[in-house]
CSV table of C-alpha atoms in Angstrom, one decimal:
chain,number,residue,atom,x,y,z
A,14,UNK,CA,0.0,0.0,0.0
A,15,UNK,CA,1.3,3.5,-0.9
A,16,UNK,CA,2.0,5.9,2.0
A,17,UNK,CA,-0.7,8.4,2.7
A,18,UNK,CA,-0.2,11.6,0.5
A,19,UNK,CA,2.3,10.0,-1.9
A,20,UNK,CA,2.0,10.6,-5.6
A,21,UNK,CA,1.5,7.5,-7.7
A,22,UNK,CA,4.3,6.6,-10.1
A,23,UNK,CA,1.8,6.0,-13.0
A,24,UNK,CA,-1.6,7.6,-13.5
A,25,UNK,CA,-3.9,5.6,-15.8
A,26,UNK,CA,-5.7,8.0,-18.1
A,27,UNK,CA,-8.7,5.6,-18.2
A,28,UNK,CA,-9.7,6.6,-14.7
A,29,UNK,CA,-9.7,10.4,-15.4
A,30,UNK,CA,-13.0,12.1,-15.7
A,31,UNK,CA,-13.8,13.3,-19.1
A,32,UNK,CA,-15.1,16.9,-19.6
A,33,UNK,CA,-18.6,15.8,-20.4
A,34,UNK,CA,-18.7,13.9,-17.1
A,35,UNK,CA,-18.1,17.0,-15.0
A,36,UNK,CA,-21.3,18.9,-14.2
A,37,UNK,CA,-21.1,22.7,-14.3
A,38,UNK,CA,-22.1,22.8,-10.6
A,39,UNK,CA,-18.9,20.9,-9.7
A,40,UNK,CA,-16.9,23.9,-11.0
A,41,UNK,CA,-18.9,26.4,-9.0
A,42,UNK,CA,-20.3,28.1,-12.1
A,43,UNK,CA,-23.3,30.1,-11.0
A,44,UNK,CA,-25.5,31.4,-13.8
A,45,UNK,CA,-26.4,34.7,-12.1
A,46,UNK,CA,-22.9,35.8,-11.3
A,47,UNK,CA,-21.4,34.7,-14.6
A,48,UNK,CA,-24.2,36.4,-16.5
A,49,UNK,CA,-23.8,39.6,-14.6
A,50,UNK,CA,-20.2,39.9,-15.8
A,51,UNK,CA,-21.1,39.7,-19.5
A,52,UNK,CA,-24.3,41.7,-20.1
A,53,UNK,CA,-24.2,41.9,-23.9
A,54,UNK,CA,-23.8,39.2,-26.6
A,55,UNK,CA,-20.6,39.5,-28.5
A,56,UNK,CA,-21.6,36.8,-31.0
A,57,UNK,CA,-25.0,36.2,-32.6
A,58,UNK,CA,-24.4,32.5,-32.2
A,59,UNK,CA,-21.6,30.7,-30.5
A,60,UNK,CA,-18.7,29.6,-32.8
A,61,UNK,CA,-18.3,26.5,-30.6
A,62,UNK,CA,-21.7,24.7,-30.2
A,63,UNK,CA,-22.3,21.9,-27.7
A,64,UNK,CA,-20.7,18.6,-28.9
A,65,UNK,CA,-20.7,15.6,-26.6
A,66,UNK,CA,-18.4,13.8,-29.1
A,67,UNK,CA,-15.8,16.5,-28.8
A,68,UNK,CA,-16.3,16.8,-25.0
A,69,UNK,CA,-15.6,13.1,-24.5
A,70,UNK,CA,-12.1,13.6,-25.9
A,71,UNK,CA,-11.0,16.2,-23.3
A,72,UNK,CA,-10.0,16.0,-19.7
A,73,UNK,CA,-8.9,18.6,-17.2
A,74,UNK,CA,-6.5,17.3,-14.6
A,75,UNK,CA,-4.2,18.6,-11.9
A,76,UNK,CA,-1.0,16.6,-11.4
A,77,UNK,CA,2.4,15.6,-12.6
A,78,UNK,CA,2.6,15.3,-16.3
A,79,UNK,CA,5.4,12.8,-16.1
A,80,UNK,CA,3.2,10.3,-14.4
A,81,UNK,CA,0.6,10.0,-17.1
A,82,UNK,CA,0.5,6.9,-19.2
A,83,UNK,CA,-0.7,8.6,-22.4
A,84,UNK,CA,0.8,7.7,-25.7
A,85,UNK,CA,2.7,11.0,-25.7
A,86,UNK,CA,3.3,14.0,-23.4
A,87,UNK,CA,4.4,17.5,-24.3
A,88,UNK,CA,7.7,19.0,-23.3
A,89,UNK,CA,7.6,22.8,-23.6
A,90,UNK,CA,11.3,23.7,-23.9
A,91,UNK,CA,13.6,26.2,-25.6
A,92,UNK,CA,15.3,26.1,-29.0
A,93,UNK,CA,18.3,24.2,-27.7
A,94,UNK,CA,16.2,21.8,-25.7
A,95,UNK,CA,17.9,22.9,-22.5
A,96,UNK,CA,15.0,24.6,-20.7
A,97,UNK,CA,15.4,24.9,-17.0
A,98,UNK,CA,11.7,25.0,-16.1
A,99,UNK,CA,10.8,22.4,-13.3
A,100,UNK,CA,8.5,20.5,-15.6
A,101,UNK,CA,10.9,20.2,-18.5
A,102,UNK,CA,13.7,19.1,-16.2
A,103,UNK,CA,11.4,16.4,-14.6
A,104,UNK,CA,10.5,15.0,-18.0
A,105,UNK,CA,14.2,14.7,-19.0
A,106,UNK,CA,15.2,13.3,-15.6
A,107,UNK,CA,12.5,10.7,-15.5
A,108,UNK,CA,13.0,9.6,-19.1
A,109,UNK,CA,16.6,9.0,-18.4
A,110,UNK,CA,20.0,9.3,-20.1
A,111,UNK,CA,18.8,7.9,-23.4
A,112,UNK,CA,16.4,10.9,-23.9
A,113,UNK,CA,19.3,13.3,-23.1
A,114,UNK,CA,21.4,11.6,-25.8
A,115,UNK,CA,18.6,11.8,-28.3
A,116,UNK,CA,18.1,15.5,-27.6
A,117,UNK,CA,21.8,16.2,-27.9
A,118,UNK,CA,22.7,14.0,-30.9
A,119,UNK,CA,19.5,13.5,-32.9
A,120,UNK,CA,17.0,16.3,-32.3
A,121,UNK,CA,19.6,19.0,-31.4
A,122,UNK,CA,17.4,22.0,-32.0
A,123,UNK,CA,13.7,22.8,-32.3
A,124,UNK,CA,12.6,26.2,-33.7
A,125,UNK,CA,9.8,28.3,-32.3
A,126,UNK,CA,6.5,27.0,-33.5
A,127,UNK,CA,7.8,23.5,-34.4
A,128,UNK,CA,7.5,20.2,-32.7
A,129,UNK,CA,9.8,17.2,-32.7
A,130,UNK,CA,9.1,13.6,-31.6
A,131,UNK,CA,11.3,11.4,-29.5
A,132,UNK,CA,10.8,8.2,-27.5
A,133,UNK,CA,9.7,8.4,-23.9
A,134,UNK,CA,12.1,5.7,-22.6
A,135,UNK,CA,11.6,5.4,-18.8
A,136,UNK,CA,8.5,7.6,-18.8
A,137,UNK,CA,5.0,6.0,-18.6
A,138,UNK,CA,4.3,7.8,-21.9
A,139,UNK,CA,5.7,6.1,-25.0
A,140,UNK,CA,6.8,9.4,-26.7
A,141,UNK,CA,7.7,12.9,-25.9
A,142,UNK,CA,6.7,15.8,-28.2
A,143,UNK,CA,9.1,18.7,-27.8
A,144,UNK,CA,8.0,22.1,-28.8
A,145,UNK,CA,9.0,25.7,-28.3
A,146,UNK,CA,6.6,28.5,-27.5
A,147,UNK,CA,7.3,32.1,-28.5
A,148,UNK,CA,8.7,35.0,-26.4
A,149,UNK,CA,6.1,37.6,-26.2
A,150,UNK,CA,6.6,41.2,-27.2
A,151,UNK,CA,3.6,43.5,-27.4
A,152,UNK,CA,5.0,45.2,-30.5
A,153,UNK,CA,4.9,41.9,-32.3
A,154,UNK,CA,1.8,40.4,-30.9
A,155,UNK,CA,0.5,38.9,-34.1
A,156,UNK,CA,3.8,37.1,-34.7
A,157,UNK,CA,3.8,35.7,-31.1
A,158,UNK,CA,0.2,34.5,-31.6
A,159,UNK,CA,1.0,32.8,-34.9
A,160,UNK,CA,4.0,31.1,-33.4
A,161,UNK,CA,2.1,29.9,-30.4
A,162,UNK,CA,-0.8,28.6,-32.6
A,163,UNK,CA,1.8,26.8,-34.7
A,164,UNK,CA,3.2,25.1,-31.6
A,165,UNK,CA,-0.1,23.8,-30.4
A,166,UNK,CA,-1.3,22.8,-33.9
A,167,UNK,CA,2.0,21.0,-34.7
A,168,UNK,CA,1.9,19.1,-31.4
A,169,UNK,CA,-1.7,18.0,-32.1
A,170,UNK,CA,-0.9,17.0,-35.7
A,171,UNK,CA,1.6,14.5,-34.3
A,172,UNK,CA,-1.3,12.3,-33.1
A,173,UNK,CA,-2.8,11.3,-36.4
A,174,UNK,CA,0.6,11.3,-38.1
A,175,UNK,CA,2.1,8.7,-35.7
A,176,UNK,CA,-1.0,6.8,-34.7
A,177,UNK,CA,-1.1,8.3,-31.2
A,178,UNK,CA,-4.5,8.3,-29.5
A,179,UNK,CA,-3.9,10.0,-26.2
A,180,UNK,CA,-1.9,13.1,-25.3
A,181,UNK,CA,-0.9,14.8,-22.1
A,182,UNK,CA,-0.8,18.5,-22.9
A,183,UNK,CA,0.6,21.2,-20.6
A,184,UNK,CA,0.4,24.9,-21.4
A,185,UNK,CA,3.1,25.7,-24.0
A,186,UNK,CA,3.0,29.4,-23.4
A,187,UNK,CA,4.5,30.6,-20.2
A,188,UNK,CA,4.9,33.7,-18.0
A,189,UNK,CA,8.6,33.2,-18.0
A,190,UNK,CA,8.6,34.1,-21.7
A,191,UNK,CA,6.3,37.0,-21.1
A,192,UNK,CA,3.2,35.5,-22.7
A,193,UNK,CA,-0.1,36.7,-21.1
A,194,UNK,CA,-1.5,33.6,-19.5
A,195,UNK,CA,-5.2,34.3,-20.3
A,196,UNK,CA,-4.5,35.2,-23.9
A,197,UNK,CA,-2.4,32.0,-24.3
A,198,UNK,CA,-5.2,29.9,-22.7
A,199,UNK,CA,-7.8,31.3,-25.1
A,200,UNK,CA,-5.6,30.5,-28.1
A,201,UNK,CA,-4.8,27.0,-26.8
A,202,UNK,CA,-8.4,26.0,-26.2
A,203,UNK,CA,-9.8,27.3,-29.5
A,204,UNK,CA,-6.9,25.5,-31.3
A,205,UNK,CA,-7.7,22.3,-29.5
A,206,UNK,CA,-11.4,22.6,-30.2
A,207,UNK,CA,-10.9,23.2,-33.9
A,208,UNK,CA,-8.4,20.3,-34.2
A,209,UNK,CA,-10.8,17.9,-32.5
A,210,UNK,CA,-13.6,19.0,-34.8
A,211,UNK,CA,-11.4,18.3,-37.8
A,212,UNK,CA,-9.4,15.3,-36.7
A,213,UNK,CA,-11.3,14.0,-33.7
A,214,UNK,CA,-11.8,10.6,-35.3
A,215,UNK,CA,-8.1,9.9,-34.8
A,216,UNK,CA,-7.9,11.0,-31.2
A,217,UNK,CA,-9.2,9.3,-28.1
A,218,UNK,CA,-8.3,11.8,-25.3
A,219,UNK,CA,-6.3,15.0,-24.8
A,220,UNK,CA,-5.6,15.6,-21.1
A,221,UNK,CA,-5.0,19.3,-20.2
A,222,UNK,CA,-2.5,19.0,-17.4
A,223,UNK,CA,-2.3,21.8,-14.9
A,224,UNK,CA,0.0,22.3,-11.9
A,225,UNK,CA,-2.4,24.3,-9.7
A,226,UNK,CA,-2.0,28.0,-10.6
A,227,UNK,CA,-3.6,27.8,-14.0
A,228,UNK,CA,-6.5,25.6,-13.0
A,229,UNK,CA,-9.0,28.3,-12.1
A,230,UNK,CA,-8.5,30.1,-15.4
A,231,UNK,CA,-9.0,26.9,-17.4
A,232,UNK,CA,-12.1,26.0,-15.4
A,233,UNK,CA,-13.6,29.3,-16.4
A,234,UNK,CA,-12.6,29.2,-20.1
A,235,UNK,CA,-13.2,25.6,-20.9
A,236,UNK,CA,-17.1,26.0,-20.9
A,237,UNK,CA,-16.7,28.7,-23.5
A,238,UNK,CA,-14.9,26.5,-26.0
A,239,UNK,CA,-16.4,23.1,-24.9
A,240,UNK,CA,-19.9,23.9,-23.7
A,241,UNK,CA,-21.8,21.0,-22.2
A,242,UNK,CA,-25.2,22.6,-21.9
A,243,UNK,CA,-27.3,25.2,-23.8
A,244,UNK,CA,-26.8,27.6,-20.9
A,245,UNK,CA,-23.0,27.3,-21.3
A,246,UNK,CA,-23.4,27.8,-25.0
A,247,UNK,CA,-25.4,30.9,-24.5
A,248,UNK,CA,-22.8,32.2,-22.0
A,249,UNK,CA,-20.1,31.7,-24.7
A,250,UNK,CA,-21.9,34.1,-26.9
A,251,UNK,CA,-21.3,36.8,-24.3
A,252,UNK,CA,-18.0,35.8,-22.8
A,253,UNK,CA,-16.0,34.7,-25.8
A,254,UNK,CA,-13.7,37.3,-27.3
A,255,UNK,CA,-14.8,38.8,-30.6
A,256,UNK,CA,-11.8,37.3,-32.4
A,257,UNK,CA,-11.9,33.5,-32.2
A,258,UNK,CA,-9.5,32.9,-35.0
A,259,UNK,CA,-9.8,31.1,-38.4
A,260,UNK,CA,-10.9,27.5,-39.3
A,261,UNK,CA,-7.9,26.0,-37.4
A,262,UNK,CA,-8.0,28.5,-34.5
A,263,UNK,CA,-5.2,30.5,-36.1
A,264,UNK,CA,-5.0,34.2,-35.5
A,265,UNK,CA,-6.5,36.2,-38.4
A,266,UNK,CA,-4.4,39.1,-39.7
A,267,UNK,CA,-6.2,42.5,-40.1
A,268,UNK,CA,-7.3,43.0,-43.7
A,269,UNK,CA,-5.2,45.2,-45.7
A,270,UNK,CA,-7.5,47.3,-47.8
A,271,UNK,CA,-6.0,49.0,-50.9
A,272,UNK,CA,-8.1,52.0,-51.9
A,273,UNK,CA,-8.3,52.8,-55.6
A,274,UNK,CA,-9.8,56.2,-56.5
A,275,UNK,CA,-12.3,56.2,-59.3
A,276,UNK,CA,-10.5,59.1,-61.1
A,277,UNK,CA,-6.8,58.9,-60.5
A,278,UNK,CA,-6.1,62.0,-62.6
A,279,UNK,CA,-8.8,64.1,-60.9
A,280,UNK,CA,-8.9,66.0,-57.6
A,281,UNK,CA,-12.3,64.7,-56.4
A,282,UNK,CA,-15.9,64.8,-57.4
A,283,UNK,CA,-15.6,68.4,-58.8
A,284,UNK,CA,-12.8,67.5,-61.1
A,285,UNK,CA,-13.6,67.6,-64.8
A,286,UNK,CA,-13.6,64.4,-66.9
A,287,UNK,CA,-10.2,63.3,-68.2
A,288,UNK,CA,-10.3,64.1,-71.9
A,289,UNK,CA,-8.5,62.4,-74.8
A,290,UNK,CA,-6.7,65.7,-75.5
A,291,UNK,CA,-5.4,65.9,-72.0
A,292,UNK,CA,-4.1,62.3,-72.3
A,293,UNK,CA,-2.2,63.2,-75.5
A,294,UNK,CA,-0.6,66.2,-73.8
A,295,UNK,CA,0.4,64.0,-70.9
A,296,UNK,CA,2.0,61.5,-73.2
A,297,UNK,CA,3.7,64.2,-75.2
A,298,UNK,CA,5.2,65.7,-72.1
A,299,UNK,CA,6.3,62.3,-70.7
A,300,UNK,CA,9.1,60.0,-71.6
A,301,UNK,CA,9.4,59.6,-75.4
A,302,UNK,CA,9.5,56.0,-76.5
A,303,UNK,CA,12.6,55.1,-78.4
A,304,UNK,CA,14.8,57.9,-76.9
A,305,UNK,CA,15.5,56.2,-73.6
A,306,UNK,CA,18.3,53.8,-72.9
A,307,UNK,CA,16.1,50.9,-72.1
A,308,UNK,CA,14.2,51.3,-75.4
A,309,UNK,CA,17.2,51.2,-77.7
A,310,UNK,CA,18.1,48.1,-79.6
A,311,UNK,CA,20.5,45.9,-77.6
A,312,UNK,CA,21.2,42.9,-79.8
A,313,UNK,CA,20.6,39.5,-78.2
A,314,UNK,CA,18.7,40.3,-75.0
A,315,UNK,CA,18.7,36.7,-73.8
A,316,UNK,CA,22.5,36.6,-74.1
A,317,UNK,CA,23.0,39.8,-72.2
A,318,UNK,CA,20.4,38.9,-69.6
A,319,UNK,CA,21.6,35.4,-68.9
A,320,UNK,CA,22.7,35.0,-65.3
A,321,UNK,CA,25.4,32.6,-64.2
A,322,UNK,CA,24.1,29.6,-62.3
A,323,UNK,CA,23.6,30.2,-58.6
A,324,UNK,CA,26.4,29.1,-56.4
A,325,UNK,CA,25.8,26.1,-54.0
A,326,UNK,CA,25.3,28.3,-51.0
A,327,UNK,CA,22.6,30.4,-52.7
A,328,UNK,CA,20.9,27.2,-53.9
A,329,UNK,CA,20.9,25.8,-50.4
A,330,UNK,CA,19.5,29.0,-49.0
A,331,UNK,CA,16.7,29.0,-51.6
A,332,UNK,CA,15.9,25.3,-50.8
A,333,UNK,CA,15.8,25.9,-47.1
A,334,UNK,CA,13.5,28.9,-47.5
A,335,UNK,CA,11.1,27.0,-49.7
A,336,UNK,CA,11.2,24.0,-47.4
A,337,UNK,CA,10.3,26.1,-44.4
A,338,UNK,CA,7.6,27.9,-46.3
A,339,UNK,CA,5.9,24.7,-47.5
A,340,UNK,CA,6.3,23.1,-44.1
A,341,UNK,CA,4.5,26.0,-42.4
A,342,UNK,CA,1.7,25.8,-45.0
A,343,UNK,CA,1.4,22.0,-44.5
A,344,UNK,CA,0.9,22.5,-40.8
A,345,UNK,CA,-1.9,25.0,-41.4
A,346,UNK,CA,-3.7,23.3,-44.3
A,347,UNK,CA,-6.4,20.6,-44.1
A,348,UNK,CA,-4.8,17.5,-45.5
A,349,UNK,CA,-7.4,15.0,-44.5
A,350,UNK,CA,-8.2,14.0,-48.0
A,351,UNK,CA,-4.6,12.8,-48.6
A,352,UNK,CA,-4.4,11.0,-45.2
A,353,UNK,CA,-7.8,9.3,-45.7
A,354,UNK,CA,-6.8,8.1,-49.2
A,355,UNK,CA,-3.9,6.3,-47.5
A,356,UNK,CA,-1.5,7.2,-50.4
A,357,UNK,CA,1.2,7.6,-47.7
A,358,UNK,CA,1.2,6.0,-44.3
A,359,UNK,CA,3.7,4.6,-41.8
A,360,UNK,CA,3.5,0.9,-42.3
A,361,UNK,CA,5.4,-0.1,-39.1
A,362,UNK,CA,9.0,-0.8,-38.2
A,363,UNK,CA,11.7,-3.0,-39.6
A,364,UNK,CA,13.8,-5.4,-37.6
A,365,UNK,CA,16.2,-2.6,-36.5
A,366,UNK,CA,13.3,-0.4,-35.3
A,367,UNK,CA,13.4,2.0,-38.3
A,368,UNK,CA,10.1,3.5,-39.4
A,369,UNK,CA,8.9,2.3,-42.8
A,370,UNK,CA,6.8,4.7,-45.0
A,371,UNK,CA,4.6,3.1,-47.6
A,372,UNK,CA,3.6,5.0,-50.8
A,373,UNK,CA,0.7,3.5,-52.8
A,374,UNK,CA,1.0,4.8,-56.4
A,375,UNK,CA,-2.4,3.8,-57.7
A,376,UNK,CA,-4.0,6.1,-55.0
A,377,UNK,CA,-2.3,9.2,-56.3
A,378,UNK,CA,-4.4,9.9,-59.4
A,379,UNK,CA,-7.4,11.2,-57.5
A,380,UNK,CA,-5.4,13.5,-55.2
A,381,UNK,CA,-4.2,17.1,-55.5
A,382,UNK,CA,-0.4,16.9,-56.2
A,383,UNK,CA,0.3,20.0,-54.3
A,384,UNK,CA,-1.4,18.7,-51.1
A,385,UNK,CA,0.4,15.3,-51.6
A,386,UNK,CA,3.7,17.2,-51.6
A,387,UNK,CA,2.7,19.0,-48.3
A,388,UNK,CA,1.7,15.7,-46.7
A,389,UNK,CA,4.9,14.0,-47.7
A,390,UNK,CA,7.0,16.8,-46.3
A,391,UNK,CA,5.0,16.8,-43.1
A,392,UNK,CA,5.3,13.0,-42.6
A,393,UNK,CA,9.0,12.8,-43.4
A,394,UNK,CA,9.9,15.9,-41.4
A,395,UNK,CA,8.5,14.3,-38.2
A,396,UNK,CA,10.9,11.3,-38.5
A,397,UNK,CA,13.8,12.1,-40.8
A,398,UNK,CA,15.7,14.4,-38.5
A,399,UNK,CA,15.4,12.0,-35.6
A,400,UNK,CA,16.3,8.5,-36.9
A,401,UNK,CA,16.9,6.5,-40.1
A,402,UNK,CA,13.9,5.4,-42.1
A,403,UNK,CA,12.9,3.4,-45.1
A,404,UNK,CA,10.5,4.0,-48.0
A,405,UNK,CA,8.5,1.4,-49.9
A,406,UNK,CA,6.9,2.6,-53.1
A,407,UNK,CA,4.2,0.2,-54.5
A,408,UNK,CA,3.6,0.8,-58.2
A,409,UNK,CA,1.3,-2.2,-58.5
A,410,UNK,CA,-1.7,-1.5,-60.7
A,411,UNK,CA,-0.8,2.2,-60.8
A,412,UNK,CA,-1.0,4.4,-63.9
A,413,UNK,CA,2.0,6.3,-65.2
A,414,UNK,CA,1.4,9.9,-64.1
A,415,UNK,CA,4.7,11.8,-64.5
A,416,UNK,CA,3.4,14.2,-61.8
A,417,UNK,CA,3.9,11.6,-59.1
A,418,UNK,CA,7.6,11.2,-59.8
A,419,UNK,CA,7.9,15.0,-59.8
A,420,UNK,CA,6.2,15.2,-56.4
A,421,UNK,CA,8.3,12.5,-54.8
A,422,UNK,CA,11.5,13.9,-56.3
A,423,UNK,CA,10.6,17.4,-55.2
A,424,UNK,CA,9.9,16.2,-51.7
A,425,UNK,CA,13.2,14.4,-51.2
A,426,UNK,CA,15.2,17.3,-52.8
A,427,UNK,CA,13.5,19.8,-50.4
A,428,UNK,CA,14.6,17.8,-47.3
A,429,UNK,CA,17.8,18.9,-45.6
A,430,UNK,CA,21.0,16.9,-46.4
A,431,UNK,CA,21.0,15.4,-43.0
A,432,UNK,CA,17.4,14.3,-43.5
A,433,UNK,CA,18.2,12.6,-46.8
A,434,UNK,CA,21.1,10.8,-45.2
A,435,UNK,CA,18.7,9.2,-42.8
A,436,UNK,CA,16.9,7.5,-45.8
A,437,UNK,CA,18.3,4.0,-45.2
A,438,UNK,CA,16.6,2.1,-48.0
A,439,UNK,CA,14.2,2.9,-50.9
A,440,UNK,CA,12.2,-0.1,-52.2
A,441,UNK,CA,10.4,0.1,-55.6
A,442,UNK,CA,7.8,-2.6,-56.1
A,443,UNK,CA,6.7,-3.3,-59.7
A,444,UNK,CA,8.3,0.0,-61.1
A,445,UNK,CA,7.0,1.4,-64.3
A,446,UNK,CA,8.6,3.6,-67.0
A,447,UNK,CA,8.1,6.9,-65.2
A,448,UNK,CA,9.3,5.3,-61.9
A,449,UNK,CA,12.6,4.2,-63.5
A,450,UNK,CA,13.0,7.7,-65.1
């Protein structure tokens, strides 16, 4: 028997109360007091209606994240994976020396807004998802919000990508980095809600893990994004902020409106119509075609304008820039159609424990090549930097679309050299003409 007051080594998520099982009265939400604080409706209808299906996939729990036996837990760290926060240090210490070696030799760095996966080793959780939240600066609020949303969204995307059903999620934003806690909580909850609406069929449970100080705030905000009753839904119309983000919960940038005057040559409504004669005078007084240097005959323009091929450093910078841009887009875009088509999936592990990705060529024809490229980059980026992997391409019964070869070649060329070095083996099954080319 465990001593009184001791913390259990492992907490089984199966015994945790789901959000739909907690009655509003248990949280002390009184309708009169709450209603008095928000007298006017901000939204005509709540952006987040009651959904018991979604509410079954969320739990709010106070405790030690390192004791949860979820498939994965989140380590909110810094870019060098050396964060000194108590929680991050507990995760690394409990996982053991193997995780330290992986972080030092395999993962190495994690940029703000990204997420990297590693094994959990001695932790009850099988995997650890490392991510980096932004430093907050009021002057660059939009950038901080976008980076924080990217961190939460990228962490959640790891679940369907790697077949993980349960997640222990701690707040990624922190007061130590200057992020306003309530603003961060709003963004975290709306991102989680949108993700579960889109990808809930792949997720069994996300446990929001608090350490005490944040609990009261999340108890008040959760009913706004995950209402359990019509009354909570009505309260959300009043209490939710006006800006609830885009389809994925991402912050929306203010619209940039370009004003074009109806009469660019006039001074306003009283200006006279612009006549053909005035136009001739304007042209006559402007640059005369044929008398300027750029209009003179120059011989072979192509020969003069030809640029020398870019040096290797320039090409590498261009590749890295395009890779980062496409990766950011892949994290934000809805790629369910590609995933559901099972054109690309992780087929398991080989005898050495290396992940094996399977491409099924005959399923490519009905898909958008651009979205296929995004999904390929997203899948390979989650594994390629961490460990060696193999690829099996099945061309059986597939047609011969040259676009497929271009997509796969483009994806592998976009990966960083160290990522490509981790490609251990490429198997081609029943290759056709375009595959050989």
